[in-house]
Coordinates of C-alpha atoms in Angstrom, one line a residue:
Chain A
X268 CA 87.4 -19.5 -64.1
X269 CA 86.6 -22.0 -66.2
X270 CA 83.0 -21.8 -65.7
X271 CA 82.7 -18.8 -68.0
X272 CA 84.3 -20.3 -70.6
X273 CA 82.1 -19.4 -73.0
X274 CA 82.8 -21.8 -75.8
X275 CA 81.9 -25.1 -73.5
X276 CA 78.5 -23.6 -72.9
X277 CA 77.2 -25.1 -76.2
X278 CA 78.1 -28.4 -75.5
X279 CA 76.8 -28.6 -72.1
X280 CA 73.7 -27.4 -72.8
X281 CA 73.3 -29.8 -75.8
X282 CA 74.0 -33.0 -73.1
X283 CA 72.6 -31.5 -70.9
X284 CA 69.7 -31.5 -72.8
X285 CA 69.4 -35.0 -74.6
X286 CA 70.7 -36.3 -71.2
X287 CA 68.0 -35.0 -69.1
X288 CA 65.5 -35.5 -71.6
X289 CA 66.4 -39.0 -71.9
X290 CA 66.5 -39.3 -68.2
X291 CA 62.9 -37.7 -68.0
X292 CA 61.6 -40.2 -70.5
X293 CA 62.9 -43.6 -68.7
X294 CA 61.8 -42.5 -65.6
X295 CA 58.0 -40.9 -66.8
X296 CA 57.3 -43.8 -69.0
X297 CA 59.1 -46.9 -67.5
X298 CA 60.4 -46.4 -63.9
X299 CA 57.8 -44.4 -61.6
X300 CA 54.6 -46.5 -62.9
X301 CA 56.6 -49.3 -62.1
X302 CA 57.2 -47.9 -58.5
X303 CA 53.5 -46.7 -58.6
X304 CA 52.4 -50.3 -59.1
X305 CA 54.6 -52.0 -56.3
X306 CA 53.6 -49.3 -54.0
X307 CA 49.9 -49.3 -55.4
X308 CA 50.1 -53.2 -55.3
X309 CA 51.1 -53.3 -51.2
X310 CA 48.9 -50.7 -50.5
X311 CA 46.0 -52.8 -51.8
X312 CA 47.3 -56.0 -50.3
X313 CA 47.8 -54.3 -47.0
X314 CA 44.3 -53.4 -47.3
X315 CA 43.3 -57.0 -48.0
X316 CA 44.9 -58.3 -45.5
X317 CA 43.3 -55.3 -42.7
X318 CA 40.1 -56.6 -44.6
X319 CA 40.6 -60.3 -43.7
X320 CA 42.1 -59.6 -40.5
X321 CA 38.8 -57.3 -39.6
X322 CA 36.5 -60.3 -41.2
X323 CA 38.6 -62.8 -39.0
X324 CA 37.7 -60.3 -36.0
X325 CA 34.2 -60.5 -36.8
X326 CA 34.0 -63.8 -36.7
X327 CA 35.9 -64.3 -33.5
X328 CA 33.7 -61.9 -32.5
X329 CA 30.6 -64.0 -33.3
X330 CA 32.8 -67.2 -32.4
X331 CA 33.3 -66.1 -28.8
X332 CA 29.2 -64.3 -28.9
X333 CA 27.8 -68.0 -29.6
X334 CA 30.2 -69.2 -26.9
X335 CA 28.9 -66.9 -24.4
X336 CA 25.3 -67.2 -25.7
X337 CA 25.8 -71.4 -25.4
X338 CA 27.3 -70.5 -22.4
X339 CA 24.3 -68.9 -21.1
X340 CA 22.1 -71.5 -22.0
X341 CA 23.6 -74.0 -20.5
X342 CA 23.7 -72.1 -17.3
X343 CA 20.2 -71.5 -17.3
X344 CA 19.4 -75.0 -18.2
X345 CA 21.2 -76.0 -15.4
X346 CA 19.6 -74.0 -13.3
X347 CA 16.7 -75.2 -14.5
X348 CA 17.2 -78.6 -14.0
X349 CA 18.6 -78.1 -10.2
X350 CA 15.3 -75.7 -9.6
X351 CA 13.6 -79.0 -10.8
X352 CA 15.5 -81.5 -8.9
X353 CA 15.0 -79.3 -5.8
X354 CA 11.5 -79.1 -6.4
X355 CA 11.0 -82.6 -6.7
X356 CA 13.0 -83.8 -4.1
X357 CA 10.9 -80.9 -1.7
X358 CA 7.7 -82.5 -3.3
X359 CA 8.8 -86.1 -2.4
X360 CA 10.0 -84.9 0.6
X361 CA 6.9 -83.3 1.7
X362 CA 4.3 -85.9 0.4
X363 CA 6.5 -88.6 2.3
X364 CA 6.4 -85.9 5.2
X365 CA 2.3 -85.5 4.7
X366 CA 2.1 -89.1 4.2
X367 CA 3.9 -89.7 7.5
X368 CA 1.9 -87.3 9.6
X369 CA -1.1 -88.8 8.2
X370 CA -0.2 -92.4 9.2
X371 CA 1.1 -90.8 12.7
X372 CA -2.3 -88.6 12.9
X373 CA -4.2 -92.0 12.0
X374 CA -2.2 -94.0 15.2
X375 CA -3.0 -91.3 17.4
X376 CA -6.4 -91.2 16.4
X377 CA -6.7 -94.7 17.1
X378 CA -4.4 -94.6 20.3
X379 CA -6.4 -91.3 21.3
X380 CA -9.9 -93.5 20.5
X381 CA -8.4 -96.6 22.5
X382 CA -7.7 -94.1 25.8
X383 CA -11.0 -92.3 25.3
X384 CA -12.7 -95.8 25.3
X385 CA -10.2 -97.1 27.8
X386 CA -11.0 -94.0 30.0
X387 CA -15.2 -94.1 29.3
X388 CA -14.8 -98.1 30.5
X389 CA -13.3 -97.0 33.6
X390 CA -15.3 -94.0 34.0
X391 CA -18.1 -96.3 33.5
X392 CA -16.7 -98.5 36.0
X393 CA -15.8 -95.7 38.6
X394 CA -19.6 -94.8 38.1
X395 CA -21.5 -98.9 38.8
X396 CA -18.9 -99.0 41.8
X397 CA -19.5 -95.4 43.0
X398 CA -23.7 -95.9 42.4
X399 CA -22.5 -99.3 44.2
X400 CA -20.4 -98.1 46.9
X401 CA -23.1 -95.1 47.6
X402 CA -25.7 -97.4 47.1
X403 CA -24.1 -99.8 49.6
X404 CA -23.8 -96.9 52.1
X405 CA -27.5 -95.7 51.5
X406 CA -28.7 -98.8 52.2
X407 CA -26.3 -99.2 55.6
X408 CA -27.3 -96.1 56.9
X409 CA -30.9 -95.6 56.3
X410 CA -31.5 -99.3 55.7
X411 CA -32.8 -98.8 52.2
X412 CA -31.9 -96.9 49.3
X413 CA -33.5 -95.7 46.0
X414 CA -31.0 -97.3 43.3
X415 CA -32.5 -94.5 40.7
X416 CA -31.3 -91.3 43.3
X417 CA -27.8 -93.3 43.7
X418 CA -27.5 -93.0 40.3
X419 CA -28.5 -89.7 39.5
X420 CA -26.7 -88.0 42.7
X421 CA -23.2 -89.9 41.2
X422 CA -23.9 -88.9 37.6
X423 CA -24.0 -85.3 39.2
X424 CA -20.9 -85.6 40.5
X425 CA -19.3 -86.9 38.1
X426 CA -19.9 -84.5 35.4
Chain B
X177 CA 89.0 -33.4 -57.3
X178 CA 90.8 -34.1 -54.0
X179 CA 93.3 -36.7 -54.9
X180 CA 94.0 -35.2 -58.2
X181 CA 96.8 -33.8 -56.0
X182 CA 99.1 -37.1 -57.2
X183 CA 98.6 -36.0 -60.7
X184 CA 99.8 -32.1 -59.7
X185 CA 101.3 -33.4 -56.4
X186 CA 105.0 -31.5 -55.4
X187 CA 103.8 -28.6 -55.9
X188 CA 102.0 -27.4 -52.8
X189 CA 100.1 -24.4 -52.8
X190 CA 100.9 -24.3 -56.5
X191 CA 98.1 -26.3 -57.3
X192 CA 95.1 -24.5 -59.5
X193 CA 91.9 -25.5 -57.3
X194 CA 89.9 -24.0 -60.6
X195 CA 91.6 -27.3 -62.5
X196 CA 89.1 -29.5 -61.9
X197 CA 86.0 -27.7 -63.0
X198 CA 87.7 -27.4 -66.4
X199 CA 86.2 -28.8 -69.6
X200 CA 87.9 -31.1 -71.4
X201 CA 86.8 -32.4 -75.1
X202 CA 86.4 -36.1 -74.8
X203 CA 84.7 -36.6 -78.7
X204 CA 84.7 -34.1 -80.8
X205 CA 81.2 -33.4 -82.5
X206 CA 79.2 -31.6 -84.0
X207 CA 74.8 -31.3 -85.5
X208 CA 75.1 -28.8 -88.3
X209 CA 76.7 -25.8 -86.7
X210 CA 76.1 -26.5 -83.2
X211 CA 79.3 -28.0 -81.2
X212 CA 77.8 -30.6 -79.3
X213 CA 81.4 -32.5 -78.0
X214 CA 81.2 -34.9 -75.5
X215 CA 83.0 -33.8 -73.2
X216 CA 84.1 -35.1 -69.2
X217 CA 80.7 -33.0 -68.2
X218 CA 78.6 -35.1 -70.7
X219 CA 80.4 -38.1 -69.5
X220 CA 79.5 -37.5 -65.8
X221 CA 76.0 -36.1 -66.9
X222 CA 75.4 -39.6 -68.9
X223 CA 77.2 -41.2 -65.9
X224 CA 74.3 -39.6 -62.8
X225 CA 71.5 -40.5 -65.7
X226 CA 72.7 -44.1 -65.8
X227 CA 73.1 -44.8 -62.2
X228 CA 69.5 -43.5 -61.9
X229 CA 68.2 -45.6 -64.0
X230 CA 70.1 -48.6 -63.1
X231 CA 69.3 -48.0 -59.4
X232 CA 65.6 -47.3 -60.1
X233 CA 65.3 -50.1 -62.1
X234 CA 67.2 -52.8 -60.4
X235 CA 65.7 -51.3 -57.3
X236 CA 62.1 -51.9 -58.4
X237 CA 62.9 -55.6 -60.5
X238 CA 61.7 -58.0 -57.9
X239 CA 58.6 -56.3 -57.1
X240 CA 58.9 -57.6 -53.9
X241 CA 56.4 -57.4 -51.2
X242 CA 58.4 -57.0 -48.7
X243 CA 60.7 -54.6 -50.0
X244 CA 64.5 -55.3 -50.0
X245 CA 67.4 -52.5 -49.3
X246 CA 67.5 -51.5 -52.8
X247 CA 63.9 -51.4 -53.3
X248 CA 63.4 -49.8 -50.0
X249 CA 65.7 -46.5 -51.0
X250 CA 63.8 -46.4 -54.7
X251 CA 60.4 -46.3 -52.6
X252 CA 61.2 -44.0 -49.9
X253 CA 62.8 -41.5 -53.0
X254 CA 59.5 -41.5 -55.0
X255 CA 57.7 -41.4 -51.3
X256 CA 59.8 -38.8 -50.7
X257 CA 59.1 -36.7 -53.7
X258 CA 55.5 -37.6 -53.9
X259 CA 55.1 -36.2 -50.3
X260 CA 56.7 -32.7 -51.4
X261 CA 54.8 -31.9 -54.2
X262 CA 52.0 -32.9 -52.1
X263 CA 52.7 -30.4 -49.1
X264 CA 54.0 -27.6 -51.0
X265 CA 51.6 -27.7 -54.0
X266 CA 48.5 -30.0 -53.3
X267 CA 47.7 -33.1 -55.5
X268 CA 47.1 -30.9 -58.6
X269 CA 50.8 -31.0 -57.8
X270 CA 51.3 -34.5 -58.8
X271 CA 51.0 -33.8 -62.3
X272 CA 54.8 -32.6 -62.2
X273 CA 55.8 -35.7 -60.4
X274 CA 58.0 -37.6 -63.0
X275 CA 59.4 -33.8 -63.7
X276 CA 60.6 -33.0 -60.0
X277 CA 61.5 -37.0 -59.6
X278 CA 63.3 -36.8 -62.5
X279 CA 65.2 -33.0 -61.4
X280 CA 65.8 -34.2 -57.8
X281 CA 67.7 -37.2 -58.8
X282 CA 69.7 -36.0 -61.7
X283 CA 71.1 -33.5 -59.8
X284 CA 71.4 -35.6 -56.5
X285 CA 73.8 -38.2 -58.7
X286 CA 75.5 -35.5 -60.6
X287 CA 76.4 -33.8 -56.7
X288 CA 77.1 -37.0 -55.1
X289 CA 79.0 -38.7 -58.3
X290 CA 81.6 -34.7 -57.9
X291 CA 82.5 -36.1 -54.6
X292 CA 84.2 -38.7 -56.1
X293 CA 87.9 -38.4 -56.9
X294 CA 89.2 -37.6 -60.3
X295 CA 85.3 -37.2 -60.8
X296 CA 83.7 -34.1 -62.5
X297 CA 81.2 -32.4 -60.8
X298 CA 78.2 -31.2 -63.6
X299 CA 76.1 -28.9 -61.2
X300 CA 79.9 -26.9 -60.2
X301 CA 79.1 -25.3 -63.8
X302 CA 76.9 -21.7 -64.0
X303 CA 75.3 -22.8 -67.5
X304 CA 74.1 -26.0 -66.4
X305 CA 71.8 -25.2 -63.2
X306 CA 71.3 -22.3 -65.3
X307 CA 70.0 -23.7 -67.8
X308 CA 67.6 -26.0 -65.3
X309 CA 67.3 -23.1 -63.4
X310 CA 65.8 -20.7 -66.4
X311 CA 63.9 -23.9 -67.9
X312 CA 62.0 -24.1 -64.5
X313 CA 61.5 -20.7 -64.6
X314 CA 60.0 -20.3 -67.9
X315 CA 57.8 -23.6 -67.2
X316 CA 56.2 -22.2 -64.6
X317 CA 56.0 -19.1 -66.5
X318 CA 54.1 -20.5 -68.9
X319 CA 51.7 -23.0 -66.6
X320 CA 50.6 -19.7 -64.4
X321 CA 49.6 -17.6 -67.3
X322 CA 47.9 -21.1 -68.7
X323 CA 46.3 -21.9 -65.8
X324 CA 45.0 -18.2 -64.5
X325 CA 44.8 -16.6 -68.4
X326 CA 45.9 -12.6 -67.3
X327 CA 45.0 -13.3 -64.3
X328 CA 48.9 -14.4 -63.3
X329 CA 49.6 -10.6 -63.7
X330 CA 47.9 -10.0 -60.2
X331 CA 50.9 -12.1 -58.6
X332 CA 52.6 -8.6 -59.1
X333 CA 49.9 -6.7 -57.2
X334 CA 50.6 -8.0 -53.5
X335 CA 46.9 -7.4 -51.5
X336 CA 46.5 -4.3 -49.8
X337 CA 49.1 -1.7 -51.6
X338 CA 47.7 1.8 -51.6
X339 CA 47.3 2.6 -55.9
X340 CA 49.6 5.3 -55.6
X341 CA 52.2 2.8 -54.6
X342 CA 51.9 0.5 -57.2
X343 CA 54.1 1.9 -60.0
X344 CA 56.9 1.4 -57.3
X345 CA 55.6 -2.0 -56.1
X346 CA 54.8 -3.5 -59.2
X347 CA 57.9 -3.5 -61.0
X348 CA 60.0 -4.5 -57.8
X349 CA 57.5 -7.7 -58.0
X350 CA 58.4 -8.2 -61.2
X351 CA 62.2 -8.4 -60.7
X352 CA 61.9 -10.3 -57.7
X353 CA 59.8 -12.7 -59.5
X354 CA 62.7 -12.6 -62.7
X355 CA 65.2 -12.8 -59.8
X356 CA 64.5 -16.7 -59.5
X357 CA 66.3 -18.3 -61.7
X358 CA 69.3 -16.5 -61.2
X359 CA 69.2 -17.3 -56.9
X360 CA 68.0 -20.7 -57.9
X361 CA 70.7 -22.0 -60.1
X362 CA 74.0 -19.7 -58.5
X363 CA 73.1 -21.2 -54.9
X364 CA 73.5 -24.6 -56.4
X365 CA 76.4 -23.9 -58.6
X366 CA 77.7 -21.6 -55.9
X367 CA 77.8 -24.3 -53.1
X368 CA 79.2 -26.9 -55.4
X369 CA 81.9 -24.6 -56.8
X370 CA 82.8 -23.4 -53.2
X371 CA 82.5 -26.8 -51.4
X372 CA 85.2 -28.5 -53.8
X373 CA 87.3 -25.3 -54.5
X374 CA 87.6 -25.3 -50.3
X375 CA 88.3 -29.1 -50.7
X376 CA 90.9 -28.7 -53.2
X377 CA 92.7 -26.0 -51.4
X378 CA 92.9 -28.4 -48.0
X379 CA 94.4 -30.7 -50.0
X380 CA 96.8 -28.8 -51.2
X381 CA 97.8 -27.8 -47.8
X382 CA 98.1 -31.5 -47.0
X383 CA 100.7 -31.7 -49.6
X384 CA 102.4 -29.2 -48.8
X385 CA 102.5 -29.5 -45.2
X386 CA 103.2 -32.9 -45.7
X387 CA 106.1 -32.5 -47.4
X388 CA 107.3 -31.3 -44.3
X389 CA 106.7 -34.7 -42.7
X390 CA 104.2 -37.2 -41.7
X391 CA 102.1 -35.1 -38.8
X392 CA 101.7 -31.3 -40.3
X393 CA 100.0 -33.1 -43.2
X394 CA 97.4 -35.2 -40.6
X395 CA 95.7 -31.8 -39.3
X396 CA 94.5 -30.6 -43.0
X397 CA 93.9 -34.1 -43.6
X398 CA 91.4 -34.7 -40.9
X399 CA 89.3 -31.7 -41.9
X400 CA 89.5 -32.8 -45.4
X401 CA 88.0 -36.0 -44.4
X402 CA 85.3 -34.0 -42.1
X403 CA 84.6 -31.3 -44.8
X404 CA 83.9 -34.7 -47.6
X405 CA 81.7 -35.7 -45.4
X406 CA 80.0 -32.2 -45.2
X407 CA 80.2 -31.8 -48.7
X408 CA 78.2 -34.8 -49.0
X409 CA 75.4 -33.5 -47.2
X410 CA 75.6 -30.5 -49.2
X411 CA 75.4 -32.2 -51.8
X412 CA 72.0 -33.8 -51.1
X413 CA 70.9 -30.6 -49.4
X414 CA 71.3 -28.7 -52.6
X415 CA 69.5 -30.7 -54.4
X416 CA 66.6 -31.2 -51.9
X417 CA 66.7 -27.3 -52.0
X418 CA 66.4 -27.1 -55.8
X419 CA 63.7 -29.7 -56.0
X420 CA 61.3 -28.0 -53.1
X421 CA 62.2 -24.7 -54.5
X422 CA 60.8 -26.1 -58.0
X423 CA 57.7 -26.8 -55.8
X424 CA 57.3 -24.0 -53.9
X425 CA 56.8 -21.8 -57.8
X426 CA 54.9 -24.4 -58.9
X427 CA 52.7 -23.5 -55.9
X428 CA 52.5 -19.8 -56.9
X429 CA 52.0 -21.1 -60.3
X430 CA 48.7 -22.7 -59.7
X431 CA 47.7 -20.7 -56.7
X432 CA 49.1 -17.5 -56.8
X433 CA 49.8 -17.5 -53.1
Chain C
X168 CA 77.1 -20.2 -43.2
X169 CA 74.5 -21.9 -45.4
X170 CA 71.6 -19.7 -44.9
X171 CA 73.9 -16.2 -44.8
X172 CA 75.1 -17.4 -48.1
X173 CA 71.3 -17.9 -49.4
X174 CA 70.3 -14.3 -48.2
X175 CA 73.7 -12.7 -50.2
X176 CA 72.5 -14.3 -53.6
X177 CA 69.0 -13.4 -53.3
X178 CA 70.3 -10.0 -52.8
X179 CA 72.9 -9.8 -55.4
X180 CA 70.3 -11.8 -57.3
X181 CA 67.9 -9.1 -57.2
X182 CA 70.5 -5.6 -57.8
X183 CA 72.2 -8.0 -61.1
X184 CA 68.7 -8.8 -62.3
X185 CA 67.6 -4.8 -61.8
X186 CA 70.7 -3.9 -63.5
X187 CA 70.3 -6.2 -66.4
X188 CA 67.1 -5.2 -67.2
X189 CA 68.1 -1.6 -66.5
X190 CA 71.4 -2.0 -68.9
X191 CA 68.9 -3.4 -71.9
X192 CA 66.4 -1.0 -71.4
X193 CA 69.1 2.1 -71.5
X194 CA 70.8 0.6 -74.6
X195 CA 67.3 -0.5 -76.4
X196 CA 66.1 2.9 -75.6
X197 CA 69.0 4.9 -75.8
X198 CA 68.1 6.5 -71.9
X199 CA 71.6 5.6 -70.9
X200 CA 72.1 5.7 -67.9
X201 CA 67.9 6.4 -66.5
X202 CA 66.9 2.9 -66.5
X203 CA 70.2 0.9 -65.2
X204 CA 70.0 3.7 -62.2
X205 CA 66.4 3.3 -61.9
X206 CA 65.9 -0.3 -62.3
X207 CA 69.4 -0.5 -60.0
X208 CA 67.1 0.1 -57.1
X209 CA 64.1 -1.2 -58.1
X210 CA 66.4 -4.3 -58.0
X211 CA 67.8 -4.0 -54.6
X212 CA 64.2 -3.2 -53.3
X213 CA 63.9 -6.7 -55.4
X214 CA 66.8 -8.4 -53.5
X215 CA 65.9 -6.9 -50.0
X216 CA 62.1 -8.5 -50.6
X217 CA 63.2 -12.0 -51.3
X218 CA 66.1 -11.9 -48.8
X219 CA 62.8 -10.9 -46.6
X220 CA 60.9 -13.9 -48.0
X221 CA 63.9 -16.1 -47.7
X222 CA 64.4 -15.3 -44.7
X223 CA 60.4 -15.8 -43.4
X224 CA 60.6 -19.3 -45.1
X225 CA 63.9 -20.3 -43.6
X226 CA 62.4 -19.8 -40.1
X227 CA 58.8 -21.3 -41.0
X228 CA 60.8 -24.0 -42.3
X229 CA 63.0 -24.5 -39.4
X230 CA 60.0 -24.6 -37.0
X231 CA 58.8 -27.0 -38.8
X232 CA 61.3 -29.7 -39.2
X233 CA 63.4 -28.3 -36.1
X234 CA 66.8 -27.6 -38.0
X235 CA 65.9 -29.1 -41.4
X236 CA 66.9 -26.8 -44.0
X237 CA 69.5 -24.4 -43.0
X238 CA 71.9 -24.9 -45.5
X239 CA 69.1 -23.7 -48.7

């Protein structure tokens, strides 16, 4: 076996020294921090970037917030301004309305005055023929007649 | 390793499946009166170091962003590592980062660079994951008597052993704990050894069989093919297992739990 | 295959590791052969604990991950 061949031990352990030493030395002093700092580098970029990426959130956040906000705004000023219109126009409308009834009452009133005096002429001049016409008949019948008791009985009836 | 066979090939069952874990003296050399030759196990241990490095550093070059395919393997590794230590020791954990990095990928490339033909595989050798094995062993040694002062000691005493007990309890503690290195490094050495030693021995039968004609070789063939691709995940298992292993006594190093 | 094989080495593990320490002990001491039969079954005590252990994390593991490390 050639394994324990004694005489090759010295050898191999002498390589295997320097060798492995050697190999230690490169990697502790010149490979692995080089590793450590491409690794160390992404890690910190790949923070960065999650960083920026969160700010970007935030503000697209706030973006779309003002938006709504705005948004808001301009729905309730609209609102507004229709609760305005509609209350103008229903004030317009109603003085117009008020206005109207009062010129309509004020024709009435005048059309109601004109039949009132229309009907107090004619009851006036139901009442001369009617003291007339009874007076007439008084005086047929009993030959004369008191004008004053005409008029009094035809007032009477005619209230 | 498999298709060494041409080199050997003819002679069937003849071939030695042990050849390929042999040593071979590439440079002779020597610091004082130690033998340190460079040998195919130094070339394949300098060869896993080296694609590491290249791969980890051409990986991570560009610094891109957006990581490419390279880059994307050299983060997920250190991901991957960085996430073990975390859930088997806790971020005090991280402190040994560059340590089990370093581990897990040395013996990943030496594993995946044996699967290679004609390759050498480093970790198929006792002394070497051995040797990782017992330096792991004695780290973590060392950090849990640094960390808890004698305090470590108590890892021997498991919670609620009657007194009378412990003389017995105690001591088997203690070898299990010394027991560690030596389970640690043969299970890696062990499964490379056996995974290409099954390999080359299927090969063999494909020459041989072969030699018979086209189809008898096919059959050995195919589950060569299928046991590569095992061996592969072996391979990466192993060294997965060795690294969360390291972890897990690191735990009880700094937690005693 | 993988995990049967993980439970052999921790037991071998365990009775080689008794053994050594028993074998040093004995030849330190000169007890020859007390300690390596002592410390023989104080290390397959050893070896039965961690093929315990081994065995408890295998199937915490496996719950975990499903099927994830089988092979250790």
């Amino acid at each position: 076996m050639p394994q324990l061949a004694f005489e090759t031990f010295v050898p191999q352990l002498v390589w295997l020294t320097i060798v492995f030493g050697f190999l230690y030395l490169v990697l502790a002093r010149v490979a692995l921090p080089r590793v450590a700092t491409v690794l160390e580098e992404r890690r910190d970029r790949i923070a960065d970037d999650l960083d920026q990426a969160e700010q970007f959130k935030r503000q697209t956040d706030e973006a779309i917030a003002a938006y709504e906000r705005a948004l808001a705004e301009a729905r309730a000023h609209a609102h507004e301004i229709a609760q305005a219109t509609r209350d103008r126009l229903n004030e317009e409308t109603e003085r117009q309305r008020k206005s109207i009834e009062a010129r309509l009452a004020e024709k009435i009133g005048i059309a109601e005055k004109q039949i009132a005096a229309t009907k107090e002429k004619a009851l006036g001049n139901v009442r001369d023929v009617a003291i007339e016409v009874a007076n007439a008949v008084v005086t047929e019948l009993l030959g004369n007649a008191d004008r004053a008791a005409a008029e009094r009985a035809v007032d009477n009836e005619l209230k | 390793m498999a298709t060494e066979n041409a080199e050997h090939g003819g002679g069937g069952f003849a071939i030695d499946p042990m050849h390929q874990f042999e040593i071979k003296t590439l440079f002779p050399m020597q610091f004082g009166n130690i033998d340190a030759s460079f040998t195919n196990s130094s070339l394949f241990m300098v060869l896993a170091a080296a694609a590491v490095i290249g791969l980890m550093l051409t990986g991570i070059n560009r610094r891109a962003m957006v990581p490419g395919r390279l880059q994307s393997i050299v983060e997920l590794s250190y991901e991957f590592i960085a996430n073990m230590l975390r859930d088997n020791v806790g971020t005090a954990g991280l402190r040994f980062f560059p340590f089990v990095f370093t581990l897990f990928t040395f013996i990943l490339a030496c594993n995946l660079l044996g699967m290679i033909p004609y390759s050498f595989t480093v970790t198929s050798h006792i002394i070497v994951t051995f040797a990782l094995a017992f330096f792991i062993f004695i780290g973590v040694t060392i950090l849990g008597f640094a960390v808890h002062g004698v305090g470590f000691m108590k890892f021997f005493v498991p919670h609620g052993v009657p007194v009378y007990l412990l003389p017995l309890v105690v001591p088997i503690e203690v070898v299990s704990y010394l027991t560690r290195p030596i389970s640690l490094s043969v299970r890696l050495f062990a499964n490379m050894m056996a995974g290409h030693t099954v390999l080359k021995v299927f090969a063999g039968f494909v020459i041989a069989l072969g030699s018979f004609g086209i189809a008898p070789g096919i059959v050995p063939l195919v589950f060569m093919v299928g046991l590569t691709g095992l061996e592969v995940l072996v391979a990466a298992l192993q060294a997965y297992v060795f690294a969360i292993l390291t972890c897990i006594y690191l735990n009880d190093a700094l937690h005693m739990h | 295959m993988g995990v049967a094989f993980r439970l052999v080495t921790e037991l071998v593990a365990g009775v080689f590791v008794g053994a050594a320490i028993g074998w040093v002990l004995d030849s330190w001491l000169g007890t020859r052969p007390w300690f390596l039969l002592v410390f023989f079954f104080i290390g397959a005590a050893a070896g039965i604990l961690n093929v315990y252990r081994a065995a408890r994390q295998i199937a915490a593991s496996t719950e975990r991950d499903a099927g994830g490390d089988q092979q250790g």
